[in-house]
Tab-separated table of C-alpha atoms in Angstrom:
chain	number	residue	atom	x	y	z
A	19	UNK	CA	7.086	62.398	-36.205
A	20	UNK	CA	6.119	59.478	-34.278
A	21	UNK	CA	8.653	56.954	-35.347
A	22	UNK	CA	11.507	59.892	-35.567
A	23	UNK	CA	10.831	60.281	-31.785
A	24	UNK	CA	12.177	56.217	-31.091
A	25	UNK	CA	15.163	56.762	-33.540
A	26	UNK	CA	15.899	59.663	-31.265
A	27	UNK	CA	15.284	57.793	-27.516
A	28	UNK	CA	17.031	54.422	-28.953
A	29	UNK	CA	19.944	56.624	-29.979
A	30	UNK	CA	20.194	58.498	-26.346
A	31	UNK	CA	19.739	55.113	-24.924
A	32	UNK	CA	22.966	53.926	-26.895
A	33	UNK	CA	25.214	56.733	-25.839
A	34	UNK	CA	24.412	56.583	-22.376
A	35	UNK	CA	25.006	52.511	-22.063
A	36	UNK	CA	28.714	53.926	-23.644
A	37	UNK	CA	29.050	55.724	-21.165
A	38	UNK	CA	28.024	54.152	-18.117
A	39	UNK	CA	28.170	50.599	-18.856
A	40	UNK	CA	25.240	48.336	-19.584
A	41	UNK	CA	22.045	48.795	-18.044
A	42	UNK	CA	20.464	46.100	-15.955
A	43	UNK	CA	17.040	45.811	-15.579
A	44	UNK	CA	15.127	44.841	-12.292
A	45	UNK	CA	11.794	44.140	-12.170
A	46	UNK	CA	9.599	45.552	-9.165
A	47	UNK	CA	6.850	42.580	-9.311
A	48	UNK	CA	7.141	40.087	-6.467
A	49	UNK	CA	7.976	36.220	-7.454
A	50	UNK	CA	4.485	34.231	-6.542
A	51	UNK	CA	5.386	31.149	-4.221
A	52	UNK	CA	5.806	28.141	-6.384
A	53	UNK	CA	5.269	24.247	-4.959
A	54	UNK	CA	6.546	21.611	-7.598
A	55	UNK	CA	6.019	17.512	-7.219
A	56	UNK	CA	8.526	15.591	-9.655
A	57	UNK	CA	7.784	13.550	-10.911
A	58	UNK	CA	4.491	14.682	-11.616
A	59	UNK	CA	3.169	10.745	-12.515
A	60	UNK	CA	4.857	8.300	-10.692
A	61	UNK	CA	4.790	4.421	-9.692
A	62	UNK	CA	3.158	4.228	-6.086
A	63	UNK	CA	5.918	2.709	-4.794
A	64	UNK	CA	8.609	5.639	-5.898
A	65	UNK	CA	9.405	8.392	-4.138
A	66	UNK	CA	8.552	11.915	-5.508
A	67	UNK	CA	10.093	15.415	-4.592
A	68	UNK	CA	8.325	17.921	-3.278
A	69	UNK	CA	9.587	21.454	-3.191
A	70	UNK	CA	8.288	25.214	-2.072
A	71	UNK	CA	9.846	28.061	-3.226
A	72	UNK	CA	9.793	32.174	-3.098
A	73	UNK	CA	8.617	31.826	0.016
A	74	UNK	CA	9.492	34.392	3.075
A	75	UNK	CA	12.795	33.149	4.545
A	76	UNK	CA	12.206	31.248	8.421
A	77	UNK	CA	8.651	31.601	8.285
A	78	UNK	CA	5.922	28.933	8.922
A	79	UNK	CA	4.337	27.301	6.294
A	80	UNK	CA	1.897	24.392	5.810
A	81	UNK	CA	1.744	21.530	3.479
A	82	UNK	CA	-0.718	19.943	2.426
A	83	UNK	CA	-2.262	16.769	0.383
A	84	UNK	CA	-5.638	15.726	-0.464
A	85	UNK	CA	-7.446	13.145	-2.522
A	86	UNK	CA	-10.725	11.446	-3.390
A	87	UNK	CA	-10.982	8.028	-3.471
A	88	UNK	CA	-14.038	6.417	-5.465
A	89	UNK	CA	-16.005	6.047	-3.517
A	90	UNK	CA	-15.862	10.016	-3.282
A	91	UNK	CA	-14.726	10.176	0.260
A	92	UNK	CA	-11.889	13.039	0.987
A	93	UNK	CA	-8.613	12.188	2.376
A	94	UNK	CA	-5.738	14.264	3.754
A	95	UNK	CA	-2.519	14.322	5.272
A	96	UNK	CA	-0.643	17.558	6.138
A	97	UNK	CA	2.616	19.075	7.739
A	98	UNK	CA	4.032	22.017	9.314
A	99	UNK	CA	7.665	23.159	8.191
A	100	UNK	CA	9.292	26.463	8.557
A	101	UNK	CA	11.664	27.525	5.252
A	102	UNK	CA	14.986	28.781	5.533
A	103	UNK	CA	16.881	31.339	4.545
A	104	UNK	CA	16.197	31.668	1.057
A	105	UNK	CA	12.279	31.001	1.372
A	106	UNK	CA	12.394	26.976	0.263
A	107	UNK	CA	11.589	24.296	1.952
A	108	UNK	CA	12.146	20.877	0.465
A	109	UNK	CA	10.313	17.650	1.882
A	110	UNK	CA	12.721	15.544	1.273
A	111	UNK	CA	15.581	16.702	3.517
A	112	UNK	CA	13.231	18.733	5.652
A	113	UNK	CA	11.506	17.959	9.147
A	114	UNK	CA	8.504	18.535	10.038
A	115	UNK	CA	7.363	20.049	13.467
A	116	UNK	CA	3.487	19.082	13.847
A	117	UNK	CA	0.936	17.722	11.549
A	118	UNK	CA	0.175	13.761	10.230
A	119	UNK	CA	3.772	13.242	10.823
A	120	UNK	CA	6.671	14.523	12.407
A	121	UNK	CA	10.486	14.138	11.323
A	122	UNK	CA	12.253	13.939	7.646
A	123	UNK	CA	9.644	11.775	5.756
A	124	UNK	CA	9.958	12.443	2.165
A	125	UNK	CA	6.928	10.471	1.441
A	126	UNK	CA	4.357	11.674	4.411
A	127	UNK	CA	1.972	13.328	2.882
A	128	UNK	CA	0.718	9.918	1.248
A	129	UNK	CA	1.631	7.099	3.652
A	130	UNK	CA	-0.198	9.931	5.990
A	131	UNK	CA	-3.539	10.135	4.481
A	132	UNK	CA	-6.199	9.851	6.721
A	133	UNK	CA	-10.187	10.614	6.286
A	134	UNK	CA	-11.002	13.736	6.509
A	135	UNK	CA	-12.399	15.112	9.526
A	136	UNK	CA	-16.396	14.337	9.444
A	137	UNK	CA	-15.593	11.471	7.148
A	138	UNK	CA	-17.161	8.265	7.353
A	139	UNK	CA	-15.608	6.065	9.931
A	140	UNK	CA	-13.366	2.487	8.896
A	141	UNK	CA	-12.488	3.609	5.516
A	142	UNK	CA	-9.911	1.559	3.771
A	143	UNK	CA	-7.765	3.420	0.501
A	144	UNK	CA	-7.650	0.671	-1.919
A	145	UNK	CA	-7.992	1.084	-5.546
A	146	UNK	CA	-10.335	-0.472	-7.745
A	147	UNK	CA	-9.730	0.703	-11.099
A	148	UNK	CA	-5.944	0.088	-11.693
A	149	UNK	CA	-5.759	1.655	-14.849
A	150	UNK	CA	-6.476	4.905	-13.200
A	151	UNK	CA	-4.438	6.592	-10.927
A	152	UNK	CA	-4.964	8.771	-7.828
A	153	UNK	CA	-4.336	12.269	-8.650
A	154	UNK	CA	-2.990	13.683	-5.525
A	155	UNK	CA	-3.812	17.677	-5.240
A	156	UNK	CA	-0.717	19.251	-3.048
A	157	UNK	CA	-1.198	22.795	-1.856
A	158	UNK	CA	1.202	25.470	0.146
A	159	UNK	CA	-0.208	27.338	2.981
A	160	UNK	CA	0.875	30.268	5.271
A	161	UNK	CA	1.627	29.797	8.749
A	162	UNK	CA	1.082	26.591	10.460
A	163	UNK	CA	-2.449	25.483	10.173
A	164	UNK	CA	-5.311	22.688	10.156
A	165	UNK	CA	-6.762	22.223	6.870
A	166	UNK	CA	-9.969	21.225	8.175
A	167	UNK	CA	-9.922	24.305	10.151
A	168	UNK	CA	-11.698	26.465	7.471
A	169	UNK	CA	-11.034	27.756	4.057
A	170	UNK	CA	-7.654	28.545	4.025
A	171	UNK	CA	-5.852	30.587	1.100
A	172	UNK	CA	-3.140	28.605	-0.902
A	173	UNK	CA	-0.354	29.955	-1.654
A	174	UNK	CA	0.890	27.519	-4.774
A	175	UNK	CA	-0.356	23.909	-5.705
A	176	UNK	CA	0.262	21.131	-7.482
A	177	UNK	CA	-1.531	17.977	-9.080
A	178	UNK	CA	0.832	14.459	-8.728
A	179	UNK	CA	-0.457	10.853	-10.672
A	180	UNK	CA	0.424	8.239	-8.549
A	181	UNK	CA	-0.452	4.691	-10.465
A	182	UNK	CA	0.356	1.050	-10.024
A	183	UNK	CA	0.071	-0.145	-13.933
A	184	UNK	CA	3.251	1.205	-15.729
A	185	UNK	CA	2.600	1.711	-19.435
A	186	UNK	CA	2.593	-1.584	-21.711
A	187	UNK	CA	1.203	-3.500	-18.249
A	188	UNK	CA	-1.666	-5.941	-19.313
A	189	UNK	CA	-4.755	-6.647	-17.307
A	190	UNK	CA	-6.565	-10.036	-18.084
A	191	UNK	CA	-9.926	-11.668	-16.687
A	192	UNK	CA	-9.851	-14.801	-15.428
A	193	UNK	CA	-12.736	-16.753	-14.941
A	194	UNK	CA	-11.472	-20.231	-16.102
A	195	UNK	CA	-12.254	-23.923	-14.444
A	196	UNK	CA	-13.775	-22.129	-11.951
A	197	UNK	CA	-11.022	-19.535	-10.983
A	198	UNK	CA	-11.564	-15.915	-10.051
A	199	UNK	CA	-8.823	-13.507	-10.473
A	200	UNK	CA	-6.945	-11.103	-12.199
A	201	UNK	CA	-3.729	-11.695	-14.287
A	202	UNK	CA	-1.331	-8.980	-14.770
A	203	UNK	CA	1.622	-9.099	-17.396
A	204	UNK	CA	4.353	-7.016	-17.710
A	205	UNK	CA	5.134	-5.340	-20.902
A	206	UNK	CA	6.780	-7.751	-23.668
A	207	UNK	CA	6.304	-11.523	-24.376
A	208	UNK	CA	7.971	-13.275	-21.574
A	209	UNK	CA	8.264	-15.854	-20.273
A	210	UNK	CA	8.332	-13.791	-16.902
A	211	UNK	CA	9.018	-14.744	-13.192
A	212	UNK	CA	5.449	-15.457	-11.970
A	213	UNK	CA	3.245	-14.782	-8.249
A	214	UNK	CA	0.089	-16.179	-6.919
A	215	UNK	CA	-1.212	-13.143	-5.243
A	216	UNK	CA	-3.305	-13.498	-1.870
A	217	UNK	CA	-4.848	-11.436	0.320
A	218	UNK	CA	-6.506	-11.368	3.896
A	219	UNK	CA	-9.756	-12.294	4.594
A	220	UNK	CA	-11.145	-8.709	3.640
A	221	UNK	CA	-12.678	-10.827	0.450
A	222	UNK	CA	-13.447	-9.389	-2.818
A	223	UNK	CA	-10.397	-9.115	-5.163
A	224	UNK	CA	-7.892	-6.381	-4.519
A	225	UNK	CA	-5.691	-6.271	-7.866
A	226	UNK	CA	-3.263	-3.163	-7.002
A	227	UNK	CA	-0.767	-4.990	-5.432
A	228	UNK	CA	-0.580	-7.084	-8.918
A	229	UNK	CA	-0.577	-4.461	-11.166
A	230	UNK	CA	2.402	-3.075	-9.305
A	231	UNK	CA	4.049	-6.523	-9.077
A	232	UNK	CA	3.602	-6.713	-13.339
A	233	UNK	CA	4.875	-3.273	-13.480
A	234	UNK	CA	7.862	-4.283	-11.731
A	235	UNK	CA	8.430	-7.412	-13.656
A	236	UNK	CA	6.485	-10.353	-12.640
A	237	UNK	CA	3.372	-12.016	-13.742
A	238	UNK	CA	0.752	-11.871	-11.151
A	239	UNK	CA	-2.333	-13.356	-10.424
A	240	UNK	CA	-4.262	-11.879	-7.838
A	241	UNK	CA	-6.983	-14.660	-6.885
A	242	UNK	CA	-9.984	-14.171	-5.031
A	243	UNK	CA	-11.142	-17.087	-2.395
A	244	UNK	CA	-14.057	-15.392	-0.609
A	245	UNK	CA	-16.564	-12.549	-0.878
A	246	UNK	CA	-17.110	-12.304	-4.487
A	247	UNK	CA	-20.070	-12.866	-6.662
A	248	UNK	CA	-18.271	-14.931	-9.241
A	249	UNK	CA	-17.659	-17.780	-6.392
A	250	UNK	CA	-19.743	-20.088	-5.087
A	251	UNK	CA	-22.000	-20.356	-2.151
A	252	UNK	CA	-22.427	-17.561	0.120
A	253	UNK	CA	-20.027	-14.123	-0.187
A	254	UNK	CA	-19.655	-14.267	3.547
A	255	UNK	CA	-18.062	-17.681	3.703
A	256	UNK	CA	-15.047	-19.610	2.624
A	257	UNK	CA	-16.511	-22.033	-0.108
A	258	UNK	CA	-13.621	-23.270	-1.763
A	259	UNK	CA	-10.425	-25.937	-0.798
A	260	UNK	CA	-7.303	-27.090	-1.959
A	261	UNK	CA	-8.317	-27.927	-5.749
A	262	UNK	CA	-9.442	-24.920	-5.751
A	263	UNK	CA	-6.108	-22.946	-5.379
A	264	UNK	CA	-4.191	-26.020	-6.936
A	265	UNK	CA	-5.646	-25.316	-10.079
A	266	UNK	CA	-5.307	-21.732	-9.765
A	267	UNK	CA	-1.450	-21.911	-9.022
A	268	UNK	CA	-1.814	-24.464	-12.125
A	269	UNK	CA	-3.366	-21.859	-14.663
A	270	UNK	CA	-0.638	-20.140	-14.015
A	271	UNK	CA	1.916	-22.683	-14.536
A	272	UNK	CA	0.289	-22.853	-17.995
A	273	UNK	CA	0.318	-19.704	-19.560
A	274	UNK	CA	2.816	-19.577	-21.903
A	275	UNK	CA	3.831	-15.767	-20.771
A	276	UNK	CA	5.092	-17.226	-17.268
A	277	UNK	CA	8.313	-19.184	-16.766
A	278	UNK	CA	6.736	-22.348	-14.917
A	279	UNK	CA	9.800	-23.226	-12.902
A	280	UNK	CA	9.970	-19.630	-11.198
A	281	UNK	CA	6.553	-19.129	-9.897
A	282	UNK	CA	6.414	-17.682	-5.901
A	283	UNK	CA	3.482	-17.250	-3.703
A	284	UNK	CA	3.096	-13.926	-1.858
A	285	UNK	CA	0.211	-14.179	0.973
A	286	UNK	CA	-0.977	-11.337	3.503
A	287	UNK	CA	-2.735	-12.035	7.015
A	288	UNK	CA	-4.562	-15.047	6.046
A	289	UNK	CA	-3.389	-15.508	2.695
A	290	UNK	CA	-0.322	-16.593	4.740
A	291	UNK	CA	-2.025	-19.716	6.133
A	292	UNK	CA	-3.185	-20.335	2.432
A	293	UNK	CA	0.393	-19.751	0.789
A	294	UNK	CA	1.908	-22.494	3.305
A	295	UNK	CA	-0.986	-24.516	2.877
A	296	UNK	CA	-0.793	-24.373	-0.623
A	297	UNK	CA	3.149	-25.295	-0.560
A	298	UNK	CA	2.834	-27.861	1.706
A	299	UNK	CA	-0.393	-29.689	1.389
A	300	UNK	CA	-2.412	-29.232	-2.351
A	301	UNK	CA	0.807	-31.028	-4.645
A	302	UNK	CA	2.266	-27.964	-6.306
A	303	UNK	CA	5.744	-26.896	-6.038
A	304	UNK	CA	6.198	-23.330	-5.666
A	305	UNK	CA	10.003	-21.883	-5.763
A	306	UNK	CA	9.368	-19.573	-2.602
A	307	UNK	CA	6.985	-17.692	-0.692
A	308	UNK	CA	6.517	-14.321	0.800
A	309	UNK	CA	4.147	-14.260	4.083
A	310	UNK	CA	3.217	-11.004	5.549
A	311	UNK	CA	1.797	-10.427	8.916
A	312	UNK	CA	-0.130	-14.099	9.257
A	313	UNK	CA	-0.930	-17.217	11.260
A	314	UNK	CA	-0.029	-20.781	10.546
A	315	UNK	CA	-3.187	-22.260	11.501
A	316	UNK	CA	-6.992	-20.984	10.167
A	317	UNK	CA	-9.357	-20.404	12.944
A	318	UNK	CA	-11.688	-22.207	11.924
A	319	UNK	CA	-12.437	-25.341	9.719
A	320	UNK	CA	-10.923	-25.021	6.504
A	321	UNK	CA	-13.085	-26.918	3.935
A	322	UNK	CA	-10.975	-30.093	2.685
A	323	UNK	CA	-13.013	-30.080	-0.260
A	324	UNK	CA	-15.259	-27.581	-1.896
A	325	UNK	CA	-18.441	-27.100	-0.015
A	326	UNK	CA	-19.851	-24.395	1.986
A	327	UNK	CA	-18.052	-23.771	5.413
A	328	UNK	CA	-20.400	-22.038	7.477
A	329	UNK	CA	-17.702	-20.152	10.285
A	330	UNK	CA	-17.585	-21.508	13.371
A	331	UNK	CA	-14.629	-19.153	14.823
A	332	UNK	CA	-13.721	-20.519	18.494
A	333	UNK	CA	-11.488	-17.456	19.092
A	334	UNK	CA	-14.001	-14.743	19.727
A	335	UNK	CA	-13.575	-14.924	23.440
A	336	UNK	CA	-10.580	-13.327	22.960
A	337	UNK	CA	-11.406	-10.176	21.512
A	338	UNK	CA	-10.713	-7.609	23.108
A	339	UNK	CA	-12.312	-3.959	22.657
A	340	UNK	CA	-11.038	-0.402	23.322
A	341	UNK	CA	-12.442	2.245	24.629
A	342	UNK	CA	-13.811	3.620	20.797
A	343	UNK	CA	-15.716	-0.074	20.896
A	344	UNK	CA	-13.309	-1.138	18.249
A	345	UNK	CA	-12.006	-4.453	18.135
A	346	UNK	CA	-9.064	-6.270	18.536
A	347	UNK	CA	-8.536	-9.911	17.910
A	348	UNK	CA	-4.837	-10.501	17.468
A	349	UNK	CA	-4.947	-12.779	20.929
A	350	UNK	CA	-7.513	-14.715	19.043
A	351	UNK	CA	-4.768	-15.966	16.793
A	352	UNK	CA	-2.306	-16.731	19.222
A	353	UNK	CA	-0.496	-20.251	18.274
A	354	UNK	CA	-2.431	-21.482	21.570
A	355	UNK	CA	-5.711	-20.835	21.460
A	356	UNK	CA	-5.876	-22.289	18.278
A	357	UNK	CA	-6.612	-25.885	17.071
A	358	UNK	CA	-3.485	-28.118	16.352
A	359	UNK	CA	-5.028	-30.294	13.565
A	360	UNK	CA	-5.927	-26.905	11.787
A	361	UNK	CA	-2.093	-25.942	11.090
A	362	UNK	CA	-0.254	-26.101	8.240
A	363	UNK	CA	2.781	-28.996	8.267
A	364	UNK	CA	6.010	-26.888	8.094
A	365	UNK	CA	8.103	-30.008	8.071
A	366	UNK	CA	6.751	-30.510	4.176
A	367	UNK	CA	7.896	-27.320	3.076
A	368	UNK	CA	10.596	-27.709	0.720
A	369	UNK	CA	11.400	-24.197	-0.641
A	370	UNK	CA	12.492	-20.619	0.506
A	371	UNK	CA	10.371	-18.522	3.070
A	372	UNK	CA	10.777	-14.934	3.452
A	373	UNK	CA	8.285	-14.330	6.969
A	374	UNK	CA	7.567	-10.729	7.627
A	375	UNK	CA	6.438	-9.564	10.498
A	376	UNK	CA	4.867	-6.026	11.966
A	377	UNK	CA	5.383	-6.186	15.768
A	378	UNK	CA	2.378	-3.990	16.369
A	379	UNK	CA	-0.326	-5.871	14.387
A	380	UNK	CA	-3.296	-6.169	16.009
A	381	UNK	CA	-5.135	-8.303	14.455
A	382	UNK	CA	-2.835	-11.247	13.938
A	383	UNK	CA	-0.238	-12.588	16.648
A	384	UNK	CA	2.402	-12.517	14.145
A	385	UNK	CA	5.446	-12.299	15.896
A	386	UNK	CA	4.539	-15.747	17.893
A	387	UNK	CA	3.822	-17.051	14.469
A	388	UNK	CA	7.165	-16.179	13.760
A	389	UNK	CA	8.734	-18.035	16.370
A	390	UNK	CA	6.887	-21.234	15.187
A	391	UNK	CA	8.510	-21.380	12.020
A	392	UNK	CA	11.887	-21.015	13.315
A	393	UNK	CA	11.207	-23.925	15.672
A	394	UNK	CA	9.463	-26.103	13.003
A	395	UNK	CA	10.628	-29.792	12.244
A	396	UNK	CA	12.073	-30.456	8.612
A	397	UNK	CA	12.230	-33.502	7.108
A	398	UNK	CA	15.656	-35.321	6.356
A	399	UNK	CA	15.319	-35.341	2.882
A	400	UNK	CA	15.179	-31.363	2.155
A	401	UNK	CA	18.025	-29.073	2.654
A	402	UNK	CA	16.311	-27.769	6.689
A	403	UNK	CA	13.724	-25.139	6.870
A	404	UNK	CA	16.690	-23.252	8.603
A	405	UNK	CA	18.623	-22.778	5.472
A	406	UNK	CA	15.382	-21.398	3.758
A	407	UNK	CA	14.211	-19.014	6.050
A	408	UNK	CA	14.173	-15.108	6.367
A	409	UNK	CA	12.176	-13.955	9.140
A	410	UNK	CA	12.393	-9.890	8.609
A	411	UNK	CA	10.630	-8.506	11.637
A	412	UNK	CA	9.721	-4.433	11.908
A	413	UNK	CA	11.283	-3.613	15.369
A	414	UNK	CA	9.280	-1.721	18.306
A	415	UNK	CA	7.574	0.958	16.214
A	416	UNK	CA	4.221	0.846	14.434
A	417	UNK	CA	4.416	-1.047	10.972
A	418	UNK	CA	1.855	-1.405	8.681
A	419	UNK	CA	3.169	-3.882	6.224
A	420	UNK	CA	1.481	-2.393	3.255
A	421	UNK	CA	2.215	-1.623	-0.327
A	422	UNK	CA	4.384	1.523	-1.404
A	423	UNK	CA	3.658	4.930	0.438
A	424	UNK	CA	0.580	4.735	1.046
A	425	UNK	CA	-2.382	5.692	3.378
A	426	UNK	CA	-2.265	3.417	6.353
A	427	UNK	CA	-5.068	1.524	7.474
A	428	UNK	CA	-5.867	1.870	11.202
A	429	UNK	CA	-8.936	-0.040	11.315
A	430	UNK	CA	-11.851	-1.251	9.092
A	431	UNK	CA	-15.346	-3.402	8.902
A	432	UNK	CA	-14.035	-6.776	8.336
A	433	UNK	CA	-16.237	-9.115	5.945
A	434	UNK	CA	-15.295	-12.084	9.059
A	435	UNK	CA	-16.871	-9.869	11.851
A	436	UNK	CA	-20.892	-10.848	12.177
A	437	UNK	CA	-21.460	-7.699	14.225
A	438	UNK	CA	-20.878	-4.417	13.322
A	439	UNK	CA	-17.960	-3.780	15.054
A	440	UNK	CA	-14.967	-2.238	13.618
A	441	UNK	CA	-11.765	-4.362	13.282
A	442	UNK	CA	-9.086	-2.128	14.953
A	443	UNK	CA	-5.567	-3.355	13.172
A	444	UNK	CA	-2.977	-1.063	14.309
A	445	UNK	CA	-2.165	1.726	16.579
A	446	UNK	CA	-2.079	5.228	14.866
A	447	UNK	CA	2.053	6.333	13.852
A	448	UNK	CA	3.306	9.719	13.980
A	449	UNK	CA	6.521	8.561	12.400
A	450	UNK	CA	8.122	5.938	10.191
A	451	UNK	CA	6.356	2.976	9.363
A	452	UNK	CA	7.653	-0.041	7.101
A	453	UNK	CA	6.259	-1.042	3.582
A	454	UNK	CA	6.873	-3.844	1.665
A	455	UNK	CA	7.366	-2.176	-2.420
C-alpha cells in the first residue's frame, strides 16, 4: 500500500505541473554570511581578494585579521565597512570608515597588523622559517567593533597562506671561507640574475626578503655581518671588513647557478653604506645597486680589516626621545654630524644606483643622504653618476620601505642601542604607505 500511495502523489504532482506550469521551489532557510580570501595561498608580495557576502544590505560590519607569529605573540589589524545593497562588501574596491586603516586599501588588513592590545611592546614581524608561511585567520563581524573589546561572535571566516618561497625555491647553507648566509635559488638550473642581500644593523640573518627575491627570479644571498653566532668576536659588534664581503659577493660570482656578469647589490639602512662601500672600495664590480632608506657614511669606525670594532658611536648626542621614552636618532645620521673620512667615495662608483628614500624615516636622515648622491663628483672616465642614478623618494606621507604588504614596523629594540631604550623608526600611518615588492 505504501509504495501505491507515491505512484498516486507523483501522478497528482504531474497533472497539476500540466496544468499550472512548472513548480518552483523556494527554500525558507536563511543563506549564512560567507567571507572568501582568493587566493587562499599566496606570494607575500601579491594582492589577495577579500569578499563578504549574504550579509544585511547598508549595515555595519567589521573585518578582521589575526595571526601568530613564532614567537607566539598575537597580531591584528581590523576595519569597519558598511555593505551595500545586496549585503557584500568587497575590500578591494571598498573604503573603510574607522579601524587600522581608513580609505580603499585592498591589502590593509596585513600591511596593518599591529600587536595586539596587552602585547609585548617593540615587536618586529619577521619570519624565520621561510618554508612556512603565515596563515592569516580573517573573520566577519556585526556592527562596527574593536576586536580586543571582548569575545565577539563571527559571522564567517577564513584561513589565507601567505609565503615568500614559491614551490621549486631552494634554500642552501652557507658557511664557506668564513661566510654566513643564506642562498636562495629559484626553481630550474640557471644561470640566474644574482643579489647580495643586506640588511640594517638589526644583526642576525633575516632570509625572507631572499626567499621572495628567488621566488621571483633571482639568486639571492642574504649575508649576515653582525649579531650571529657563526661570526666572529662579539654578537654585539661589527667584526668583519672588506674581505669579508669581497669574498662573499665572490662566492657568489662562483656558483655555477648565477650568471656572474649580472649580479646587483640590494642594501637597507646600513646595508646601504655597505652596498656602496662594497661597489666602490673592496675590488668587485657589481652591475647595480638598490639602497633603501640609508646613510653614506657609518657612524662609527668601520674595521679596515677584520678585527673586533668595539662601537664608539659619536652621534648619540643627537638622539632625541618622545614623550613614550622612545628614541629617535635619525639627526644622528645627518651628512654633518658625521665624520668625512668615514664616507663612502661616490666618485668610484661606476654602475647604476636606484636610491630610495622614505621621507618620514626616523632613524636615518635619508632624504639628505639623497641629496649627497645627486651632488657627488664622478670621475672622467665613467659615463657620470648622473646618468646612473634613480633617486625614487616616497612624498610627504608615512613610508615604511618594507617588503610586500606587510605589518609595519613602528619601532623596535635595536641590537646598536646599549640601553634599553626602544628605537622609534617611524610615525604610526592610517593610510597608504609604500613597499618595495
Amino acid at each position: 500500500m505504501r509504495m501505491i500511495s507515491r505512484i498516486i502523489v507523483r501522478g497528482s504532482l504531474v497533472r497539476f505541473q500540466h496544468a499550472v506550469g512548472p513548480v518552483r521551489w523556494q527554500s525558507s532557510v536563511k543563506q549564512a554570511p560567507v567571507l572568501t580570501a582568493a587566493p587562499a595561498r599566496s606570494l607575500i608580495d601579491e594582492q589577495i581578494s577579500i569578499k563578504g557576502r549574504f550579509l544585511p544590505p547598508y549595515s555595519p560590519v567589521t573585518v578582521c585579521a589575526r595571526l601568530q607569529c613564532e614567537d607566539g605573540d598575537l597580531w591584528e589589524a581590523f576595519a569597519h565597512y558598511n555593505t551595500n545593497a545586496g549585503g557584500n562588501v568587497n575590500l578591494t574596491s571598498d573604503h573603510s570608515l574607522g579601524g587600522s586603516y581608513l580609505g580603499c586599501e585592498p591589502m590593509g588588513l596585513f600591511w596593518g597588523l599591529q600587536p595586539a592590545p596587552g602585547g609585548r611592546e617593540g615587536l618586529r614581524l619577521r619570519k624565520k622559517d621561510t618554508e612556512t608561511p603565515y596563515r592569516v585567520h580573517i573573520s566577519l563581524m556585526e556592527g562596527h567593533v574593536s576586536p580586543s573589546g571582548g569575545q565577539i561572535p563571527e559571522l564567517a571566516v577564513v584561513i589565507t597562506e601567505r609565503w615568500y618561497m614559491a614551490p621549486g625555491v631552494r634554500r642552501i647553507e652557507i658557511r664557506q671561507n668564513g661566510v654566513v648566509g643564506t642562498l636562495y635559488l629559484p626553481p630550474g638550473p640557471g644561470p640566474f640574475p644574482g643579489l647580495l642581500d643586506l640588511w640594517g644593523f638589526g644583526g642576525g640573518l633575516p632570509e625572507y626578503r631572499s626567499a621572495l627575491l628567488a621566488s621571483r627570479g633571482y639568486a639571492s644571498l642574504c649575508l649576515s655581518y653582525i649579531g650571529h653566532k657563526d661570526l666572529p668576536g662579539p654578537t654585539n659588534q661589527l667584526n668583519v671588513g672588506d674581505s669579508y664581503f669581497r669574498s662573499a659577493f665572490q662566492l657568489l660570482q662562483n656558483r655555477d647557478e648565477v650568471d656572474a656578469e649580472r649580479i646587483g647589490i640590494i642594501g637597507l639602512s646600513f646595508g646601504v653604506y655597505l652596498s656602496l662601500r662594497i661597489a666602490t672600495q673592496c675590488g668587485v664590480n657589481p652591475s647595480c645597486l638598490i639602497c633603501i632608506n640609508g646613510p653614506l657614511a657609518s657612524i662609527f669606525p668601520y674595521p679596515e680589516e677584520e678585527g673586533f670594532n668595539k662601537h664608539s658611536c659619536s652621534g648619540d648626542k643627537y638622539w632625541k626621545y618622545n614623550d613614550q621614552g622612545h628614541v629617535e636618532f635619525r639627526d644622528s645620521t645627518l651628512p654633518t654630524h658625521l665624520v668625512l673620512e668615514h664616507r663612502v667615495k661616490l666618485e668610484n662608483l661606476a654602475c647604476p644606483l636606484m636610491f630610495i628614500v622614505g621621507e618620514d624615516d626616523l632613524s636615518t636622515a635619508s632624504t639628505e643622504h639623497a641629496d649627497l648622491v645627486t651632488l657627488a663628483p664622478v670621475d672622467a672616465t665613467t659615463d657620470g653618476l648622473s646618468d646612473n642614478l634613480v633617486v625614487l623618494p616616497e612624498h610627504k606621507r608615512p613610508s615604511l620601505i618594507a617588503l610586500g604588504h606587510f605589518a609595519l614596523m613602528m619601532c623596535t629594540e635595536f641590537l646598536f642601542l646599549d640601553t634599553k631604550d626602544m628605537l622609534l623608526i617611524r610615525p604610526c600611518p592610517k593610510r597608504k604607505v609604500g613597499w618595495v615588492g
